[in-house]
Tab-separated table of C-alpha atoms in Angstrom:
chain	number	residue	atom	x	y	z
A	438	UNK	CA	13.524	125.042	20.059
A	439	UNK	CA	12.799	121.377	20.675
A	440	UNK	CA	12.184	120.453	24.330
A	441	UNK	CA	12.685	116.827	25.466
A	442	UNK	CA	9.828	115.315	27.437
A	443	UNK	CA	10.337	114.907	31.247
A	444	UNK	CA	10.263	111.198	32.166
A	445	UNK	CA	9.199	111.601	35.808
A	446	UNK	CA	6.983	108.527	35.919
A	447	UNK	CA	9.680	106.138	34.670
A	448	UNK	CA	12.308	107.386	37.116
A	449	UNK	CA	9.943	107.001	40.087
A	450	UNK	CA	9.197	103.405	39.111
A	451	UNK	CA	12.893	102.615	38.948
A	452	UNK	CA	13.435	104.276	42.328
A	453	UNK	CA	10.637	102.305	43.995
A	454	UNK	CA	11.943	99.048	42.499
A	455	UNK	CA	15.458	99.830	43.748
A	456	UNK	CA	14.150	100.524	47.267
A	457	UNK	CA	12.137	97.279	47.333
A	458	UNK	CA	15.162	95.333	46.114
A	459	UNK	CA	17.346	96.930	48.793
A	460	UNK	CA	14.803	96.031	51.505
A	461	UNK	CA	14.576	92.456	50.254
A	462	UNK	CA	18.362	92.182	50.286
A	463	UNK	CA	18.512	93.520	53.804
A	464	UNK	CA	15.820	91.110	54.960
A	465	UNK	CA	17.633	88.248	53.262
A	466	UNK	CA	21.018	89.072	54.762
A	467	UNK	CA	19.457	89.724	58.159
A	468	UNK	CA	17.718	86.360	58.011
A	469	UNK	CA	20.953	84.659	57.032
A	470	UNK	CA	22.766	86.387	59.898
A	471	UNK	CA	20.090	85.362	62.398
A	472	UNK	CA	20.129	81.781	61.131
A	473	UNK	CA	23.920	81.693	61.323
A	474	UNK	CA	23.904	83.100	64.859
A	475	UNK	CA	21.171	80.675	65.881
A	476	UNK	CA	23.112	77.746	64.430
A	477	UNK	CA	26.227	78.960	66.255
A	478	UNK	CA	24.371	79.297	69.557
A	479	UNK	CA	22.806	75.846	69.131
A	480	UNK	CA	26.175	74.309	68.322
A	481	UNK	CA	27.724	75.932	71.415
A	482	UNK	CA	24.821	74.715	73.547
A	483	UNK	CA	25.100	71.241	72.059
A	484	UNK	CA	28.839	71.260	72.774
A	485	UNK	CA	28.240	72.348	76.376
A	486	UNK	CA	25.658	69.598	76.869
A	487	UNK	CA	28.058	67.030	75.403
A	488	UNK	CA	30.877	68.224	77.655
A	489	UNK	CA	28.587	68.130	80.709
A	490	UNK	CA	27.483	64.570	79.881
A	491	UNK	CA	31.129	63.533	79.482
A	492	UNK	CA	32.050	65.196	82.780
A	493	UNK	CA	29.169	63.409	84.536
A	494	UNK	CA	30.319	60.031	83.207
A	495	UNK	CA	33.951	60.692	84.180
A	496	UNK	CA	32.799	61.882	87.620
A	497	UNK	CA	30.719	58.727	88.150
A	498	UNK	CA	33.698	56.527	87.250
A	499	UNK	CA	35.970	58.556	89.521
A	500	UNK	CA	33.465	58.328	92.382
A	501	UNK	CA	33.575	54.537	92.155
A	502	UNK	CA	37.340	54.662	92.670
A	503	UNK	CA	37.004	57.168	95.509
A	504	UNK	CA	34.369	54.980	97.155
A	505	UNK	CA	36.732	51.998	97.017
A	506	UNK	CA	39.537	54.084	98.544
A	507	UNK	CA	37.237	55.517	101.228
A	508	UNK	CA	35.914	52.097	102.236
A	509	UNK	CA	39.486	50.747	102.412
A	510	UNK	CA	40.521	53.622	104.690
A	511	UNK	CA	37.494	53.053	106.924
A	512	UNK	CA	38.402	49.362	107.299
A	513	UNK	CA	41.908	50.331	108.457
A	514	UNK	CA	40.593	52.753	111.062
A	515	UNK	CA	38.111	50.125	112.258
A	516	UNK	CA	40.997	47.692	112.729
A	517	UNK	CA	42.756	50.182	114.998
A	518	UNK	CA	39.529	50.727	116.919
A	519	UNK	CA	39.237	46.960	117.375
A	520	UNK	CA	42.733	46.944	118.871
A	521	UNK	CA	41.610	49.626	121.309
A	522	UNK	CA	38.488	47.530	122.077
A	523	UNK	CA	40.678	44.542	122.907
A	524	UNK	CA	42.874	46.560	125.258
A	525	UNK	CA	39.891	48.341	126.825
A	526	UNK	CA	37.950	45.122	127.527
A	527	UNK	CA	40.864	42.856	128.482
A	528	UNK	CA	40.301	41.901	132.109
A	529	UNK	CA	44.022	41.491	132.840
A	530	UNK	CA	44.799	44.952	131.496
A	531	UNK	CA	42.046	46.481	133.635
A	532	UNK	CA	43.277	44.668	136.732
A	533	UNK	CA	46.818	45.904	136.176
A	534	UNK	CA	45.656	49.512	135.799
A	535	UNK	CA	43.456	49.589	138.894
A	536	UNK	CA	46.281	48.464	141.191
A	537	UNK	CA	48.221	51.127	143.073
A	538	UNK	CA	51.026	51.362	145.642
A	539	UNK	CA	53.000	48.718	143.799
A	540	UNK	CA	56.353	47.337	144.852
A	541	UNK	CA	59.223	47.378	142.343
A	542	UNK	CA	58.817	43.658	141.657
A	543	UNK	CA	55.071	44.125	141.071
A	544	UNK	CA	55.742	47.002	138.683
A	545	UNK	CA	58.207	44.888	136.721
A	546	UNK	CA	55.808	41.953	136.666
A	547	UNK	CA	53.004	44.180	135.338
A	548	UNK	CA	55.258	45.518	132.572
A	549	UNK	CA	56.089	41.988	131.447
A	550	UNK	CA	52.447	40.918	131.693
A	551	UNK	CA	51.230	43.902	129.637
A	552	UNK	CA	53.897	43.282	126.996
A	553	UNK	CA	52.894	39.624	126.806
A	554	UNK	CA	49.210	40.509	126.342
A	555	UNK	CA	49.930	42.898	123.469
A	556	UNK	CA	52.548	40.654	121.850
A	557	UNK	CA	50.119	37.744	121.699
A	558	UNK	CA	47.532	39.998	120.061
A	559	UNK	CA	49.853	41.728	117.584
A	560	UNK	CA	49.713	39.085	114.870
A	561	UNK	CA	47.751	41.294	112.473
A	562	UNK	CA	49.746	42.998	109.690
A	563	UNK	CA	48.378	46.373	110.727
A	564	UNK	CA	50.761	46.314	113.706
A	565	UNK	CA	53.560	46.900	111.187
A	566	UNK	CA	52.192	50.445	110.881
A	567	UNK	CA	51.399	51.050	114.548
A	568	UNK	CA	54.699	52.486	115.804
A	569	UNK	CA	53.605	52.945	119.400
A	570	UNK	CA	50.952	52.033	121.948
A	571	UNK	CA	51.187	53.638	125.355
A	572	UNK	CA	48.871	53.340	128.334
A	573	UNK	CA	49.125	56.069	130.949
A	574	UNK	CA	47.857	54.619	134.225
A	575	UNK	CA	46.251	56.708	136.930
A	576	UNK	CA	48.476	54.732	139.279
A	577	UNK	CA	51.451	56.628	137.830
A	578	UNK	CA	52.717	53.760	135.691
A	579	UNK	CA	53.155	53.727	131.921
A	580	UNK	CA	53.014	50.655	129.702
A	581	UNK	CA	54.363	50.757	126.159
A	582	UNK	CA	54.463	48.573	123.068
A	583	UNK	CA	55.871	49.146	119.572
A	584	UNK	CA	59.007	50.048	117.648
A	585	UNK	CA	58.973	53.760	118.553
A	586	UNK	CA	58.106	53.612	122.258
A	587	UNK	CA	61.571	54.793	123.223
A	588	UNK	CA	61.180	57.839	120.996
A	589	UNK	CA	57.835	58.936	122.462
A	590	UNK	CA	57.698	62.027	124.638
A	591	UNK	CA	55.101	61.278	127.326
A	592	UNK	CA	55.022	64.889	128.467
A	593	UNK	CA	53.836	66.072	125.044
A	594	UNK	CA	50.975	63.581	125.122
A	595	UNK	CA	50.037	64.415	128.723
A	596	UNK	CA	50.002	68.130	127.870
A	597	UNK	CA	47.102	67.482	125.469
A	598	UNK	CA	44.870	66.633	128.461
A	599	UNK	CA	42.941	64.160	126.334
A	600	UNK	CA	41.246	62.734	129.414
A	601	UNK	CA	39.287	65.967	129.840
A	602	UNK	CA	38.551	66.136	126.116
A	603	UNK	CA	37.198	62.577	126.112
A	604	UNK	CA	35.078	63.092	129.206
A	605	UNK	CA	33.603	66.295	127.786
A	606	UNK	CA	32.904	64.717	124.385
A	607	UNK	CA	31.299	61.618	125.932
A	608	UNK	CA	32.796	59.631	123.048
A	609	UNK	CA	34.386	56.201	123.571
A	610	UNK	CA	37.489	57.322	121.687
A	611	UNK	CA	38.786	60.258	119.643
A	612	UNK	CA	40.846	60.241	116.452
A	613	UNK	CA	43.305	63.038	115.883
A	614	UNK	CA	44.076	63.939	112.305
A	615	UNK	CA	47.544	64.031	110.820
A	616	UNK	CA	49.994	65.707	113.192
A	617	UNK	CA	53.665	65.927	114.029
A	618	UNK	CA	54.534	62.846	116.078
A	619	UNK	CA	54.959	63.287	119.837
A	620	UNK	CA	58.648	62.412	119.864
A	621	UNK	CA	61.555	63.402	122.036
A	622	UNK	CA	64.407	65.437	120.641
A	623	UNK	CA	66.602	64.809	118.690
A	624	UNK	CA	64.580	62.073	116.979
A	625	UNK	CA	63.677	62.688	113.350
A	626	UNK	CA	60.485	64.611	112.651
A	627	UNK	CA	57.612	62.329	111.643
A	628	UNK	CA	53.878	62.527	111.136
A	629	UNK	CA	51.315	60.233	112.716
A	630	UNK	CA	47.580	59.776	113.155
A	631	UNK	CA	46.491	59.006	116.714
A	632	UNK	CA	43.641	57.412	118.631
A	633	UNK	CA	42.935	58.268	122.281
A	634	UNK	CA	40.689	56.298	124.625
A	635	UNK	CA	39.916	56.296	128.333
A	636	UNK	CA	40.644	53.110	130.270
A	637	UNK	CA	38.329	52.011	133.099
A	638	UNK	CA	38.246	49.547	135.984
A	639	UNK	CA	36.710	46.063	135.959
A	640	UNK	CA	33.219	47.478	136.449
A	641	UNK	CA	33.705	50.142	133.746
A	642	UNK	CA	32.968	52.914	136.239
A	643	UNK	CA	36.193	54.569	137.327
A	644	UNK	CA	38.736	55.999	134.883
A	645	UNK	CA	42.047	54.192	135.416
A	646	UNK	CA	44.127	55.527	132.557
A	647	UNK	CA	44.490	56.811	129.001
A	648	UNK	CA	45.235	54.705	125.932
A	649	UNK	CA	47.296	56.192	123.081
A	650	UNK	CA	47.735	54.427	119.721
A	651	UNK	CA	49.677	55.964	116.826
A	652	UNK	CA	49.290	55.063	113.158
A	653	UNK	CA	51.705	55.723	110.289
A	654	UNK	CA	50.196	57.431	107.199
A	655	UNK	CA	52.553	55.309	105.090
A	656	UNK	CA	50.014	52.539	105.631
A	657	UNK	CA	47.690	54.244	103.148
A	658	UNK	CA	50.485	54.576	100.585
A	659	UNK	CA	51.135	50.832	100.729
A	660	UNK	CA	47.443	50.026	100.712
A	661	UNK	CA	46.569	52.194	97.699
A	662	UNK	CA	49.609	51.693	95.484
A	663	UNK	CA	47.651	49.136	93.450
A	664	UNK	CA	44.940	51.653	92.537
A	665	UNK	CA	45.283	52.437	88.837
A	666	UNK	CA	44.798	56.085	87.869
A	667	UNK	CA	44.500	57.493	84.345
A	668	UNK	CA	44.266	60.844	82.542
A	669	UNK	CA	46.464	62.656	85.068
A	670	UNK	CA	44.032	61.783	87.853
A	671	UNK	CA	45.164	62.562	91.403
A	672	UNK	CA	43.720	61.302	94.691
A	673	UNK	CA	43.889	62.993	98.082
A	674	UNK	CA	42.808	61.666	101.493
A	675	UNK	CA	42.134	64.356	104.084
A	676	UNK	CA	41.325	64.270	107.790
A	677	UNK	CA	38.451	66.071	109.530
A	678	UNK	CA	40.502	69.297	109.543
A	679	UNK	CA	41.039	69.107	105.745
A	680	UNK	CA	44.737	68.280	106.115
A	681	UNK	CA	46.173	65.970	103.479
A	682	UNK	CA	47.097	62.528	104.825
A	683	UNK	CA	47.740	60.893	101.467
A	684	UNK	CA	48.431	62.183	97.946
A	685	UNK	CA	48.794	59.805	95.012
A	686	UNK	CA	51.465	62.056	93.537
A	687	UNK	CA	53.498	62.083	96.764
A	688	UNK	CA	53.951	65.857	96.457
A	689	UNK	CA	51.338	67.408	98.702
A	690	UNK	CA	51.175	65.939	102.197
A	691	UNK	CA	50.242	67.287	105.615
A	692	UNK	CA	49.010	70.613	104.204
A	693	UNK	CA	45.482	71.979	103.837
A	694	UNK	CA	43.625	70.647	100.809
A	695	UNK	CA	42.261	74.102	99.960
A	696	UNK	CA	45.785	75.378	99.346
A	697	UNK	CA	46.142	72.729	96.637
A	698	UNK	CA	42.794	72.558	94.842
A	699	UNK	CA	41.512	76.049	95.663
A	700	UNK	CA	37.867	77.046	95.797
A	701	UNK	CA	35.350	74.564	94.443
A	702	UNK	CA	32.410	75.637	92.287
A	703	UNK	CA	29.352	73.502	91.651
A	704	UNK	CA	26.891	74.116	88.815
A	705	UNK	CA	23.260	73.114	89.039
A	706	UNK	CA	22.803	69.622	90.496
A	707	UNK	CA	26.037	68.167	89.156
A	708	UNK	CA	27.727	65.531	91.296
A	709	UNK	CA	31.126	67.091	90.675
A	710	UNK	CA	32.890	70.408	91.267
A	711	UNK	CA	35.159	72.576	89.148
A	712	UNK	CA	38.328	73.931	90.711
A	713	UNK	CA	39.903	77.005	89.148
A	714	UNK	CA	43.635	76.478	88.787
A	715	UNK	CA	46.242	78.786	87.171
A	716	UNK	CA	47.559	75.722	85.338
A	717	UNK	CA	44.085	74.762	84.134
A	718	UNK	CA	40.690	74.039	85.661
A	719	UNK	CA	40.123	70.646	87.238
A	720	UNK	CA	37.085	68.450	87.659
A	721	UNK	CA	36.852	67.444	91.323
A	722	UNK	CA	34.823	64.590	92.827
A	723	UNK	CA	34.568	63.908	96.550
A	724	UNK	CA	33.677	60.933	98.762
A	725	UNK	CA	33.067	61.386	102.492
A	726	UNK	CA	34.101	58.718	105.009
A	727	UNK	CA	31.139	59.560	107.213
A	728	UNK	CA	32.068	58.003	110.591
A	729	UNK	CA	35.202	60.166	110.714
A	730	UNK	CA	34.349	63.091	108.432
A	731	UNK	CA	37.473	62.293	106.435
A	732	UNK	CA	37.270	62.865	102.697
A	733	UNK	CA	38.701	61.365	99.533
A	734	UNK	CA	39.154	63.819	96.642
A	735	UNK	CA	39.769	62.937	93.024
A	736	UNK	CA	40.911	65.545	90.490
A	737	UNK	CA	41.191	65.422	86.674
A	738	UNK	CA	42.335	68.313	84.412
A	739	UNK	CA	39.321	69.536	82.427
A	740	UNK	CA	41.394	69.911	79.250
A	741	UNK	CA	41.989	66.141	79.185
A	742	UNK	CA	38.248	65.602	78.790
A	743	UNK	CA	37.876	67.713	75.650
């Protein structure tokens, strides 16, 4: 019988070669996978950096617009304050208010005199958006000026007890935010912004009355209609209580800003925020009108930046 030789050595060599080849293949494919993943991660990171840079540039441009709007709003409020300064410092107004126990003819004369003083001063265009000025005298008299003075409900204003609020605050005047106008029924519901200020005698010692000035929010609509907005940008102006005074889209007014733009998230030291919205996230920039703690918000859908 012829027995074939056992080729153990040759088979072992082939086996070792096959194992080494398998290991090399695994190392190669693993390396390729790692390199692919690394390239993917780097591309994602590069994309995120590019998006962040774009968002920063858009935010900076938007902030310039918001700053212009905020400064314009501040100038308007300063104009109203200057009107209150004129009334507060006018010697004839102070003399009228410190008089008491007036006869009917004196009362009528004071009404005409007060109207003349305010008429001569009301040459500025801002008076077109001041529907009412009313001075409540400690002498029991009231002096009014403006197109809506006959609609005003004095009792609603008196019920606010703004004299006590002003004395306690030690501020020269107080701005209220947007509110339902203090009108009598059945006049149409409106919204106003108001300034309150104490009036004093000739020596600026004794309180002689309370000054009320109302301002129409439509003033801001007329003032800002020339502002050009792009990429579905929206602008909101809010008062110190975060209520919307102006919205460029004319949809959201007199409600809380948080109900519209939701919770804001800020990453790192970015100058902008991201607002999560069911209809798509928005980039949000904000400018504060510091003397009044009013704010101007600008929003842009994030998907328009990609």
